Coordinates of C-alpha atoms and ligand atoms in Angstrom, one line a residue:
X1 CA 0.0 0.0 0.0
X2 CA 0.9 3.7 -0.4
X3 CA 0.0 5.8 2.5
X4 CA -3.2 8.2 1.6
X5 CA -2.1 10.1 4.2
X6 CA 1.1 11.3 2.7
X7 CA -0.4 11.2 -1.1
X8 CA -2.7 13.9 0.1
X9 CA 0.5 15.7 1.8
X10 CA 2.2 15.3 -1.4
X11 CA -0.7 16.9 -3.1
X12 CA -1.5 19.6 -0.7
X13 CA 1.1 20.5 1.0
X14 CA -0.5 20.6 4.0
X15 CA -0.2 18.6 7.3
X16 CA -4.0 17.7 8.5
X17 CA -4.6 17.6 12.1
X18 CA -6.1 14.4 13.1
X19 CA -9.0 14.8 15.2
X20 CA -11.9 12.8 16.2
X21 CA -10.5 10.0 14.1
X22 CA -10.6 11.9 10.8
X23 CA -7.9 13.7 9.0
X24 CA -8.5 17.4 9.0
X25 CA -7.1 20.8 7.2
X26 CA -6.8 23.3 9.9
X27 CA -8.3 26.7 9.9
X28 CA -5.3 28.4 10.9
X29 CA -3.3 31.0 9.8
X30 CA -0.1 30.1 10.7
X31 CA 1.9 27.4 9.2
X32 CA 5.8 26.1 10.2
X33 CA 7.7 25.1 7.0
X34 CA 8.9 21.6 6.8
X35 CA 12.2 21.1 4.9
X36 CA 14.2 18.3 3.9
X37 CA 17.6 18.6 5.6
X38 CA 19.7 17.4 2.6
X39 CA 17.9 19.6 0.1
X40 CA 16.2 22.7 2.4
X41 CA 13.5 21.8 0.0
X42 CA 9.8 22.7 0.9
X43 CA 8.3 19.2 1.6
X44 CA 5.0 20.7 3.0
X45 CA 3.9 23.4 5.8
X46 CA 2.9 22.5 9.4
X47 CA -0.8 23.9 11.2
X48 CA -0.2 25.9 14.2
X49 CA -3.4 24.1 15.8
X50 CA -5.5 26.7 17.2
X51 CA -7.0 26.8 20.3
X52 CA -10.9 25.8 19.4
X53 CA -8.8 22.6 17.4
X54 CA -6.9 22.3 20.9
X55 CA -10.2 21.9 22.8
X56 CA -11.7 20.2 19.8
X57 CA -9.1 17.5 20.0
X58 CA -9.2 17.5 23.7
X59 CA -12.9 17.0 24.3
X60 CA -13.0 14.3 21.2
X61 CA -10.1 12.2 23.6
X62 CA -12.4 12.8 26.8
X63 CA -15.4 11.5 24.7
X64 CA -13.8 8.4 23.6
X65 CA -11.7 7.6 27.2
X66 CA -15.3 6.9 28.8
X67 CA -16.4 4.4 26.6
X68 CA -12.5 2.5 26.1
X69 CA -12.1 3.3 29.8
X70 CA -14.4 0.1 30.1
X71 CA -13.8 -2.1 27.3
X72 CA -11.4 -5.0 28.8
X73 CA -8.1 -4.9 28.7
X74 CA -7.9 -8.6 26.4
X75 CA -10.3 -6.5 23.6
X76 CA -7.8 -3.4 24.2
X77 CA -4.8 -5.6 23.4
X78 CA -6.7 -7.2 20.4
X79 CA -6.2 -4.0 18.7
X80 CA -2.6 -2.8 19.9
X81 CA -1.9 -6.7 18.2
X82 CA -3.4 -5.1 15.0
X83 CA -1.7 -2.1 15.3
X84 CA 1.8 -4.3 15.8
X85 CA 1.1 -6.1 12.8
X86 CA 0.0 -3.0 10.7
X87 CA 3.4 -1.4 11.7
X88 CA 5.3 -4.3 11.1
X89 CA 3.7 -4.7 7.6
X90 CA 4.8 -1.2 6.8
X91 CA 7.7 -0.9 8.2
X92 CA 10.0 0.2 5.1
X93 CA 7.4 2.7 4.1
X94 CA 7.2 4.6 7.6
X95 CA 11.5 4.4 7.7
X96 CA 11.5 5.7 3.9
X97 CA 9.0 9.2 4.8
X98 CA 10.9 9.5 8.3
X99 CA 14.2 9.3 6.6
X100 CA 13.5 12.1 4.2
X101 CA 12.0 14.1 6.7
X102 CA 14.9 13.5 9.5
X103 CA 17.9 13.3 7.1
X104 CA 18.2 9.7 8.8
X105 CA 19.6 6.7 6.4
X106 CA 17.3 4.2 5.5
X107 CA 18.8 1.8 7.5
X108 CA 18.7 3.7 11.0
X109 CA 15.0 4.7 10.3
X110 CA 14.1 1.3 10.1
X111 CA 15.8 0.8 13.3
X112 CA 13.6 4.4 14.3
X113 CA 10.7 2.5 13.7
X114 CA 11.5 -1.4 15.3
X115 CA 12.4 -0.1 18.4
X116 CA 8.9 1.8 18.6
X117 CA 7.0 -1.9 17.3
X118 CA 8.8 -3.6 20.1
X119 CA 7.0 -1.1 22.1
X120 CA 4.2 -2.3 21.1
X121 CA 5.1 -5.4 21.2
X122 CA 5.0 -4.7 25.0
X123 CA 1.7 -2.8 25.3
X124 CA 0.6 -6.6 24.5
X125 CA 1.0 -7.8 27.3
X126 CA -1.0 -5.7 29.2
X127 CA -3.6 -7.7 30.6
X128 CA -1.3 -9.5 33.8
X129 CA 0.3 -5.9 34.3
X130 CA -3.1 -4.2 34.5
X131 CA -3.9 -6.1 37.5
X132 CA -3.8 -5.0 41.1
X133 CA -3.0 -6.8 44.9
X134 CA -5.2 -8.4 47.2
X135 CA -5.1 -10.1 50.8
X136 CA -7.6 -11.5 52.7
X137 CA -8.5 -11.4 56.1
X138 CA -6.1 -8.4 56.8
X139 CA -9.2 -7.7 60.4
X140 CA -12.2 -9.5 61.3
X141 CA -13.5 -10.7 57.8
X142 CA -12.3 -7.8 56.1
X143 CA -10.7 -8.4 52.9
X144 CA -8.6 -5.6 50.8
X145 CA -8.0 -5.8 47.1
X146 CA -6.9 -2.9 44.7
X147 CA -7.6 -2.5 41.0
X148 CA -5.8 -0.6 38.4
X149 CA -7.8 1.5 36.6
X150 CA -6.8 4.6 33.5
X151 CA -6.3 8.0 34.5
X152 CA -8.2 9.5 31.6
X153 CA -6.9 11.9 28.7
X154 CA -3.1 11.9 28.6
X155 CA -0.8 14.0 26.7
X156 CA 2.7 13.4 24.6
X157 CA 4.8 15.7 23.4
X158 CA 7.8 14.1 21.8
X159 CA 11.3 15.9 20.0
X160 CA 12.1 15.6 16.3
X161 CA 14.8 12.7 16.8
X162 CA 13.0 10.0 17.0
X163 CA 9.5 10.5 15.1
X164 CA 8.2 7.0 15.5
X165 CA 10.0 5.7 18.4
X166 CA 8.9 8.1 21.1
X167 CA 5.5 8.4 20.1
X168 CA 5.4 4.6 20.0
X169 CA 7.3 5.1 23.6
X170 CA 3.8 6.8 25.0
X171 CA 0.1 6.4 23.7
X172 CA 0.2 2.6 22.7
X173 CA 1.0 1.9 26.6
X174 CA -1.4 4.9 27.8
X175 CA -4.3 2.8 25.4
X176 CA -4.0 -0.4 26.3
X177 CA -3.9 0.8 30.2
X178 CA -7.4 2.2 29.0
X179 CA -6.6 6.2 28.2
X180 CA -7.0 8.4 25.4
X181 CA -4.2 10.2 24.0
X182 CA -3.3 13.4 22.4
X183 CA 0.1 14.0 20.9
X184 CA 2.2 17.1 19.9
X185 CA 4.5 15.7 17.6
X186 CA 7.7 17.6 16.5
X187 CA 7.1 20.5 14.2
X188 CA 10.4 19.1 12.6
X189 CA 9.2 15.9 11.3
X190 CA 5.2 15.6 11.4
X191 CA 4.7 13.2 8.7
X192 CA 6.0 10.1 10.7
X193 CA 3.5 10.2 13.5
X194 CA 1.1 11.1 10.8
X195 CA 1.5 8.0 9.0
X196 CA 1.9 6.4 12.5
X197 CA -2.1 7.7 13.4
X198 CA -3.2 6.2 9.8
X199 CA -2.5 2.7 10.6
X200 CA -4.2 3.1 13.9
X201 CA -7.3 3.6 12.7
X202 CA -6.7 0.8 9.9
X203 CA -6.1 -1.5 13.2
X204 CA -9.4 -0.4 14.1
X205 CA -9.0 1.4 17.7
X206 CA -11.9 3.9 18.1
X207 CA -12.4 7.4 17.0
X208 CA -11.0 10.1 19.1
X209 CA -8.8 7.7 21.3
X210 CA -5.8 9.4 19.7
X211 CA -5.7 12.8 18.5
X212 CA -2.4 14.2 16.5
X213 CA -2.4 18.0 17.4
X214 CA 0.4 20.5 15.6
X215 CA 2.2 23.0 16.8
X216 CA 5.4 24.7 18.8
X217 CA 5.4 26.2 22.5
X218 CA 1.6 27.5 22.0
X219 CA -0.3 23.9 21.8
X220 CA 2.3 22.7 24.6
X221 CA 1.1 25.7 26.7
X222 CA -2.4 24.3 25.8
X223 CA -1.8 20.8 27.0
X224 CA -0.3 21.9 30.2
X225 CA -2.8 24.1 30.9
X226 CA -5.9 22.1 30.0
X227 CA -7.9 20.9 33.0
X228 CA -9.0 17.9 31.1
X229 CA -5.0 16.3 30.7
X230 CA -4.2 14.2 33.7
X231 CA -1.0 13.3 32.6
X232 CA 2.1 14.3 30.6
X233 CA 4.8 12.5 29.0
X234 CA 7.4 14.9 27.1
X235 CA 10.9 14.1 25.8
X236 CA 13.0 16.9 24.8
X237 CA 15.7 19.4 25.9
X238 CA 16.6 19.6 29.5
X239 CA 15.3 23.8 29.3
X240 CA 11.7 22.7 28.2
X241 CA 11.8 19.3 29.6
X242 CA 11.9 21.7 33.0
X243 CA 9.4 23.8 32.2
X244 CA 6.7 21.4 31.1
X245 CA 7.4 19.5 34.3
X246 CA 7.0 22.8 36.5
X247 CA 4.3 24.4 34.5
X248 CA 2.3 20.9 34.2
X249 CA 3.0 19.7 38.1
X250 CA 1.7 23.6 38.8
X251 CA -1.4 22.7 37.3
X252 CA -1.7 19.1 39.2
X253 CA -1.3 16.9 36.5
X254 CA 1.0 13.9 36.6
X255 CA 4.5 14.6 34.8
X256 CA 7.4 12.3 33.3
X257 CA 9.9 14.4 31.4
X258 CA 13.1 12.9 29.9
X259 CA 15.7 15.7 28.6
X260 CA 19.2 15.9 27.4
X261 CA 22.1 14.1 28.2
X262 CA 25.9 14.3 27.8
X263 CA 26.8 10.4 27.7
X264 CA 30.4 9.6 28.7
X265 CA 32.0 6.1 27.7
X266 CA 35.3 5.0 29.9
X267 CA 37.9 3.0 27.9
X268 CA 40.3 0.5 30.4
X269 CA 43.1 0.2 29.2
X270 CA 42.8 -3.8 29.1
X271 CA 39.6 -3.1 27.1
X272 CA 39.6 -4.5 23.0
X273 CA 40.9 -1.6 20.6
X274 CA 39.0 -2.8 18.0
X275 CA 36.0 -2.8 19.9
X276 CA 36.7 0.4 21.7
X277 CA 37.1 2.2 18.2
X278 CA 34.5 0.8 16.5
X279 CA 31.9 1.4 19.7
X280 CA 33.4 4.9 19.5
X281 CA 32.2 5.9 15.9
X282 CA 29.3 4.3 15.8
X283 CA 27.6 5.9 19.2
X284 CA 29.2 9.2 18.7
X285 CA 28.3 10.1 14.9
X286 CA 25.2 7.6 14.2
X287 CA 22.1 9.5 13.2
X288 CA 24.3 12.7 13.4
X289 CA 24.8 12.4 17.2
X290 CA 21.6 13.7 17.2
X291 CA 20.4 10.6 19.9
X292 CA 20.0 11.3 23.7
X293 CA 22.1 8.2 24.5
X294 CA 24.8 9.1 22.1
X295 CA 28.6 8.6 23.5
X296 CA 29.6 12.3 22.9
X297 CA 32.7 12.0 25.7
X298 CA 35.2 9.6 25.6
X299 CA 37.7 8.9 29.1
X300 CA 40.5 7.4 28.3
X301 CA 42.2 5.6 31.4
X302 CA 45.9 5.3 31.8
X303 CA 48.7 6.4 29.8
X304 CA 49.0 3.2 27.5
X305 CA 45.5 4.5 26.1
X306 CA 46.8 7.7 24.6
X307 CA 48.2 5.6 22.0
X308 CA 44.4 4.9 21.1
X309 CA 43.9 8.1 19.9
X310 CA 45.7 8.5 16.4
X311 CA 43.1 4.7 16.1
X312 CA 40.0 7.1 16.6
X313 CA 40.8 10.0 14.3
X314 CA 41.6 7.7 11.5
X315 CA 38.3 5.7 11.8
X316 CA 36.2 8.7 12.6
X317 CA 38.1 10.1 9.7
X318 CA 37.1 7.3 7.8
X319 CA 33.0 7.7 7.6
X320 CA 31.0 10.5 5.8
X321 CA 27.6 11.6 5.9
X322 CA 25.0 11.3 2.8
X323 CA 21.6 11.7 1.8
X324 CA 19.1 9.2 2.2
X325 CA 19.8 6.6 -0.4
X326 CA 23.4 6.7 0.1
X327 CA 24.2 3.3 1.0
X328 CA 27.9 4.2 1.9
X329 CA 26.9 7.4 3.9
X330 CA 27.3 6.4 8.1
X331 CA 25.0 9.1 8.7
X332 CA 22.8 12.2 7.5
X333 CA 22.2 15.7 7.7
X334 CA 21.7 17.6 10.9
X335 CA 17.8 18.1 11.2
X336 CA 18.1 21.9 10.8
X337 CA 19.5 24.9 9.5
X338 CA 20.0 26.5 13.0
X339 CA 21.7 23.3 14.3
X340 CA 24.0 23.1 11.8
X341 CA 25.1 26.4 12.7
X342 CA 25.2 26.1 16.4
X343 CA 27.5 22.7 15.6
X344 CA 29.4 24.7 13.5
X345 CA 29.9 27.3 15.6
X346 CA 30.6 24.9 18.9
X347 CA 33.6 23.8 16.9
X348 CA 34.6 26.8 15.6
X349 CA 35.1 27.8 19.8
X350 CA 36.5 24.6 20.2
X351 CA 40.9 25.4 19.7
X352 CA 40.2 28.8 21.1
X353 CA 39.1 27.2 25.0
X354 CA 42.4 25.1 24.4
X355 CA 40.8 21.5 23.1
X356 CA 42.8 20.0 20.4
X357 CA 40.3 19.9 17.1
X358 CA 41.9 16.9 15.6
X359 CA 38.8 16.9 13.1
X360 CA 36.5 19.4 12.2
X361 CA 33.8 18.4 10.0
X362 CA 32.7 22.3 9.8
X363 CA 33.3 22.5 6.1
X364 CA 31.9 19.0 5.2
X365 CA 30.6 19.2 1.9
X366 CA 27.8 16.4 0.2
X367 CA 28.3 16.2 -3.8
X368 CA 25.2 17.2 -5.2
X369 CA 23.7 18.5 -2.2
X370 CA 25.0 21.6 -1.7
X371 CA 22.4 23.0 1.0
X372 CA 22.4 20.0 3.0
X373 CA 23.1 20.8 7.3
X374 CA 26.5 18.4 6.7
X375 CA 28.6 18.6 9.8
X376 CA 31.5 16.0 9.1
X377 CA 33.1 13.7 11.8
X378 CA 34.6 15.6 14.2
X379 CA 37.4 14.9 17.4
X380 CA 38.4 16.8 19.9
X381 CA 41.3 15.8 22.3
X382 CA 42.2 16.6 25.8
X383 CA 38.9 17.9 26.7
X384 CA 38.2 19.6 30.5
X385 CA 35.6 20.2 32.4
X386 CA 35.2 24.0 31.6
X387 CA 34.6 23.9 27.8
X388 CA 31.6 24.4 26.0
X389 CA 32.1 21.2 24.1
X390 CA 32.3 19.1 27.3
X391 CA 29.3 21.2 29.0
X392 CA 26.8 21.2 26.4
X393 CA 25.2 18.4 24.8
X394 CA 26.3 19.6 21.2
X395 CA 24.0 17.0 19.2
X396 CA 25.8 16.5 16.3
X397 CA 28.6 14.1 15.0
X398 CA 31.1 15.3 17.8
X399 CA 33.2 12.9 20.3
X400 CA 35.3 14.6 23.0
X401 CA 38.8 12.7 24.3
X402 CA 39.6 13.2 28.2
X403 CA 42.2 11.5 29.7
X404 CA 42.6 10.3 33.8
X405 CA 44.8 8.0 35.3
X406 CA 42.5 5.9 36.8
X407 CA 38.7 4.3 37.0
X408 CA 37.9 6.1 40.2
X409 CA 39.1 9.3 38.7
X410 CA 36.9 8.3 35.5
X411 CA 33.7 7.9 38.1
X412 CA 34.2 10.9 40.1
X413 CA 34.3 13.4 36.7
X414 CA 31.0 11.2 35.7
X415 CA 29.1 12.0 38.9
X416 CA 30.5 15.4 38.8
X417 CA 28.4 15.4 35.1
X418 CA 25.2 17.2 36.1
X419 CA 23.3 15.0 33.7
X420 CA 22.3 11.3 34.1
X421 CA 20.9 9.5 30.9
X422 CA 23.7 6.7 30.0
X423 CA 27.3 5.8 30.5
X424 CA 29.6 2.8 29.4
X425 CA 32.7 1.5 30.1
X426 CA 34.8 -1.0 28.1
X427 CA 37.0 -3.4 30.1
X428 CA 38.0 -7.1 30.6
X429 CA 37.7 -7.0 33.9
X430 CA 34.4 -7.9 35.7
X431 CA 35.6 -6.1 39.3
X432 CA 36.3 -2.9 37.1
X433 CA 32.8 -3.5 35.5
X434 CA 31.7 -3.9 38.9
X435 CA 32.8 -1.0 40.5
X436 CA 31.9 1.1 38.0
X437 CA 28.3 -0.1 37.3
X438 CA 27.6 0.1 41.2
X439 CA 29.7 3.8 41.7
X440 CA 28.2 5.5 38.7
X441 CA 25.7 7.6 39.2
X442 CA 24.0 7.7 35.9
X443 CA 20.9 5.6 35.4
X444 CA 21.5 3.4 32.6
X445 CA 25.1 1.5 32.0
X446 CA 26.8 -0.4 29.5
X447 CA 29.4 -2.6 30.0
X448 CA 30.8 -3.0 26.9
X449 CA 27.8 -2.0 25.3
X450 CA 28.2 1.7 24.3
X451 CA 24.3 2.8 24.1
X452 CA 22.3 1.0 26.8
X453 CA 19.0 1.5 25.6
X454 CA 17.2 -1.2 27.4
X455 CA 14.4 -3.4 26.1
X456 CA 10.4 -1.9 26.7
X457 CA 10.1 -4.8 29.6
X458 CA 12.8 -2.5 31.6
X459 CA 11.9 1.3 31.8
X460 CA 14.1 4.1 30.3
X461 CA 15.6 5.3 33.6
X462 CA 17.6 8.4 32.8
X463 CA 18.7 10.2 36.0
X464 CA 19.6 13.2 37.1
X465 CA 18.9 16.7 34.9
X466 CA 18.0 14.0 32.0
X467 CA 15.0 12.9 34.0
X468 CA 12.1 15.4 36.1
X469 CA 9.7 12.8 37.5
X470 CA 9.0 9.4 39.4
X471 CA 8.5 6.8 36.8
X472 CA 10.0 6.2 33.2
X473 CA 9.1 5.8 30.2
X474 CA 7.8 2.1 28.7
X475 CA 8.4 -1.0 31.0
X476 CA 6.0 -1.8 34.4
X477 CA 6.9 2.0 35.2
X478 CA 4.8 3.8 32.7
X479 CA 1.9 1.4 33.6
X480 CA 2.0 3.0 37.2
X481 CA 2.1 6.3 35.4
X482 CA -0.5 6.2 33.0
X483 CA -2.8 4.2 35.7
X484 CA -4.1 4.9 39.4
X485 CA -4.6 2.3 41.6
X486 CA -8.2 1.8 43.3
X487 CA -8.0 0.0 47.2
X488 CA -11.6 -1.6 48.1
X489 CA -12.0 -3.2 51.9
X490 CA -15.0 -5.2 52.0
X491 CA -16.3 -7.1 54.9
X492 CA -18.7 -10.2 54.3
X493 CA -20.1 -11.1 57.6
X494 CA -20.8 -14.7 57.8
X495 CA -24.1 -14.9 58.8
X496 CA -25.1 -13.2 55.6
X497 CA -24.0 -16.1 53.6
X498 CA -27.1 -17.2 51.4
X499 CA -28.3 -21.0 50.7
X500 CA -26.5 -22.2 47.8
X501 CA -25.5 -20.9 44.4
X502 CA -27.5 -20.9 41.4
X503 CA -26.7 -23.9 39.2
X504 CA -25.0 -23.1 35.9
X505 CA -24.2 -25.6 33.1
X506 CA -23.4 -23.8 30.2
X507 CA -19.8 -22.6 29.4
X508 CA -20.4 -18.9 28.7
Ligands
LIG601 P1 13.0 20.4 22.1 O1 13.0 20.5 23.6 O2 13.4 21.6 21.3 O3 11.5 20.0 21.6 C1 10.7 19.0 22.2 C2 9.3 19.3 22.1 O4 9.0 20.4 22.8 C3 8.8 19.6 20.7 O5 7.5 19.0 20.5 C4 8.7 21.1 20.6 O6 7.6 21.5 19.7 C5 8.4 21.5 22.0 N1 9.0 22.7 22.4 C6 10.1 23.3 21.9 N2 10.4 24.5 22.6 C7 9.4 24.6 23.5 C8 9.2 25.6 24.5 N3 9.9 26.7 24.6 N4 8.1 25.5 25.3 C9 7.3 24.4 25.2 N5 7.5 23.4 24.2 C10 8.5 23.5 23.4 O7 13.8 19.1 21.7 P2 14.3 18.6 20.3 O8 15.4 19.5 19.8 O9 13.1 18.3 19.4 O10 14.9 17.2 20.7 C11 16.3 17.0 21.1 C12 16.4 16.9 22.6 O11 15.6 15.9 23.1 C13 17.8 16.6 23.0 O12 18.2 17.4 24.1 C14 17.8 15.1 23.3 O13 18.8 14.7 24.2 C15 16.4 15.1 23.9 N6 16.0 13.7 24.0 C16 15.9 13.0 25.1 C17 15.5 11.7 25.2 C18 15.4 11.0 26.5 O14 14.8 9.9 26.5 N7 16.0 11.5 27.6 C19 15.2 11.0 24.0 C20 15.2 11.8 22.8 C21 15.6 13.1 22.8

């Protein structure tokens, strides 16, 4: 099949909103351009929802929570199993509209998209998590036993670097625990979750249970302020992942915000080069380092690992970004014009703080796509604390080099780190792995992994100024936060007990 969804785009021009189950042209004014990152090309111009669309959308999801509220969970999962086969089905499609609306290559927005179906893939086992605790006898005939119930209309609102993964990180879970959902995509790259809603109808969920609203900073100010949102799920940058956690915990709804990062990999100096290297290029330049649990800082342990660093520059030296459809490219162009500027200019400060720029992709140049946001490979050695390169998340293909002289130095300058979202080490040694996994204070680890992303049966737990909130995303955790639990103590005195049952024969 071809999406209808993006034909019309194609046709129009125009992103609908999708409300109420349908796919509607807004009636506003005001429109964000989309552009392809390799091309600046015009693919098509993004609504600015307005605020009777807002509330529109909004009371459609508050409709339709009351009746899914209480279908059962086993007919709830029924369709997320649709859904999971629908996405599966289309797999190549979504990865080839979200690559030419990300700048991703093919390959890693087909890896966008699985890790988003294995989402799903979770939200279908729903049925033994949505299920509560119960003990009897706990006084006199008194029996207590809780229930888990949906919250009601919950809200996503989700950044432009993963377009199907995030989205698939929130409202399939917040359905099949019962909710309705209304997501602000990305202005950046709206098509994705577009073609994302499509096949969610085609897997035959009800009208209005999801809503796809567009828009910047004025539809998230809606959601946060709307009495009828219980809860919030945003993933962004640490400045507006802080906001929308103030600003929606202000108005007393339920918030999990995951933000920013600055992911730092320690290399033991027993630890495989080849490994090491290889880890190195792919975690720091895949997708453009544009990933929160990108490797952007390197800490070299020991003095025999100095010798490591001429192996780095000459494989980081050795990639190139492309255009989607560019089998050899390793990566693609930065999602924006801005950016690619504020890369450019990160490097450009680099020398000047007194790192050593052993690569500067600033001038990287694409044949045949002259306007593409190309930032080349780029390496800075001995990195410290005070730089802009090692403060700042720079998101884009950037790896600092630090050097310490040992693994406790490595873990203090890690904690020190004021964000939390990932961290690696590479080592033979299973008491340094130890040590560092239980020191650390960052709240996911690799050990010789460099991006531990964890499966959807764990929870995303980012820590520290990556994370404002109580429970993560996907796993048991985002049950708890999309559902609230319901305690009933009944007593049954016994002399109430009446004479027998009615006889039943039939298996109903
Ligand atoms: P962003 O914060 O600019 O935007 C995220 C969302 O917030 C978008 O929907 C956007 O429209 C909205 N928004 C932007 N500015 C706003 C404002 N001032 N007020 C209210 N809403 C606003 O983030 P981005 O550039 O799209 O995404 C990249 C960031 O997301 C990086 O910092 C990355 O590390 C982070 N990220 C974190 C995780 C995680 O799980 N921790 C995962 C992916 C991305």
């Amino acid at each position: 099949m071809t999406s209808k969804i993006i034909d019309r785009i194609r046709q129009s021009r125009r992103v609908p909103l999708f409300i109420d189950g349908a796919f509607v042209d807004s009636d506003t004014a005001d429109w964000i351009e989309l552009n392809n990152p390799a091309t600046q090309e015009v693919i098509a111009q993004v609504p600015v929802a307005t605020g009777q669309e807002m509330d529109r959308a909004i009371g459609s999801a508050k409709v339709a929570f009351k009746q899914w509220r209480d279908v059962p969970t086993v007919q709830r999962v029924r369709c997320l199993l649709r859904y999971q086969a629908l996405l599966k089905e289309h797999q190549q499609e979504i990865a080839t509209v979200l690559a030419e609306e990300t700048g991703k290559t093919f390959a890693d927005a087909m890896g966008d998209v699985w890790r988003g179906i294995e989402v799903v893939e979770h939200g279908c086992g729903m049925t033994t998590h949505m299920m509560g605790e119960t003990a009897e006898n706990v006084a006199s005939n008194i029996d207590t036993h809780s229930y888990v119930h949906p919250i009601g209309v919950c809200a996503g609102i989700t950044p432009f670097n993963f377009p199907a993964m995030i989205p698939l990180w929130m409202y399939p879970l917040a359905v099949a625990c019962g909710n309705a959902f209304v997501l602000k995509p990305s202005e950046q790259d709206p098509l994705t979750p577009t073609m994302l809603a499509e096949l969610f109808v085609e897997a035959g969920f009800p009208s209005g249970l999801l809503q796809v609203i567009h828009g910047d900073k004025r539809q998230v100010d809606a959601i946060l302020d709307h009495p009828d949102i219980k809860a919030i799920s945003f993933v962004g940058s640490v400045p507006v992942a802080q906001y929308v956690y103030r600003r929606g915990a202000d108005n007393l709804k339920r918030v999990q915000a995951m933000a920013g990062a600055k992911n730092h990999m320690v290399v033991m100096p027993d630890a495989d080069k080849e490994r090491v290297v290889s880890a190195l290029v792919g975690s720091s330049c895949g997708a453009a380092g544009q990933r929160c649990m990108a490797i952007s800082v390197a800490v070299l342990v020991g003095e025999s690992t100095r010798g490591w660093v001429s192996d780095i520059k000459t494989a980081l030296a050795g990639i190139r970004p492309g255009a989607p459809g560019d089998e050899n490219a390793a990566y693609g162009p930065l999602i924006n014009r801005k950016s690619c500027d504020r890369v450019r200019e990160i490097i450009a400060g680099a020398a000047g703080e007194g790192a050593d720029v052993l690569l500067d992709g600033s001038d990287c140049v694409v044949e045949g796509y002259p306007d593409g946001n190309w930032v080349g490979p780029t390496l800075f050695d001995n990195v410290t604390t005070n730089m802009r390169v090692y403060q700042e998340e720079i998101f884009g293909p950037a790896l600092c080099l630090m050097h310490v002289d040992t693994l406790e130095e490595a873990i203090d300058l890690i904690n020190a780190n004021p964000y939390g979202n990932g961290t690696s080490i590479f080592t033979k040694s299973g008491a340094a792995a130890r040590k560092y996994q239980h020191d650390t204070e960052v709240g996911q680890v690799g050990i010789n992994l460099p991006i531990p992303v964890p499966a959807p049966f764990f929870s995303f737990t980012g820590s520290k100024n990556s994370f404002f909130g109580d429970l993560h995303a996907y796993g048991k955790q985002a049950v708890r936060f999309y559902t609230e639990t319901k305690t009933v103590l009944s007593r049954w005195p016994e002399d109430d007990v009446p004479d027998g049952p009615d006889m039943t024969i039939n298996m109903a």
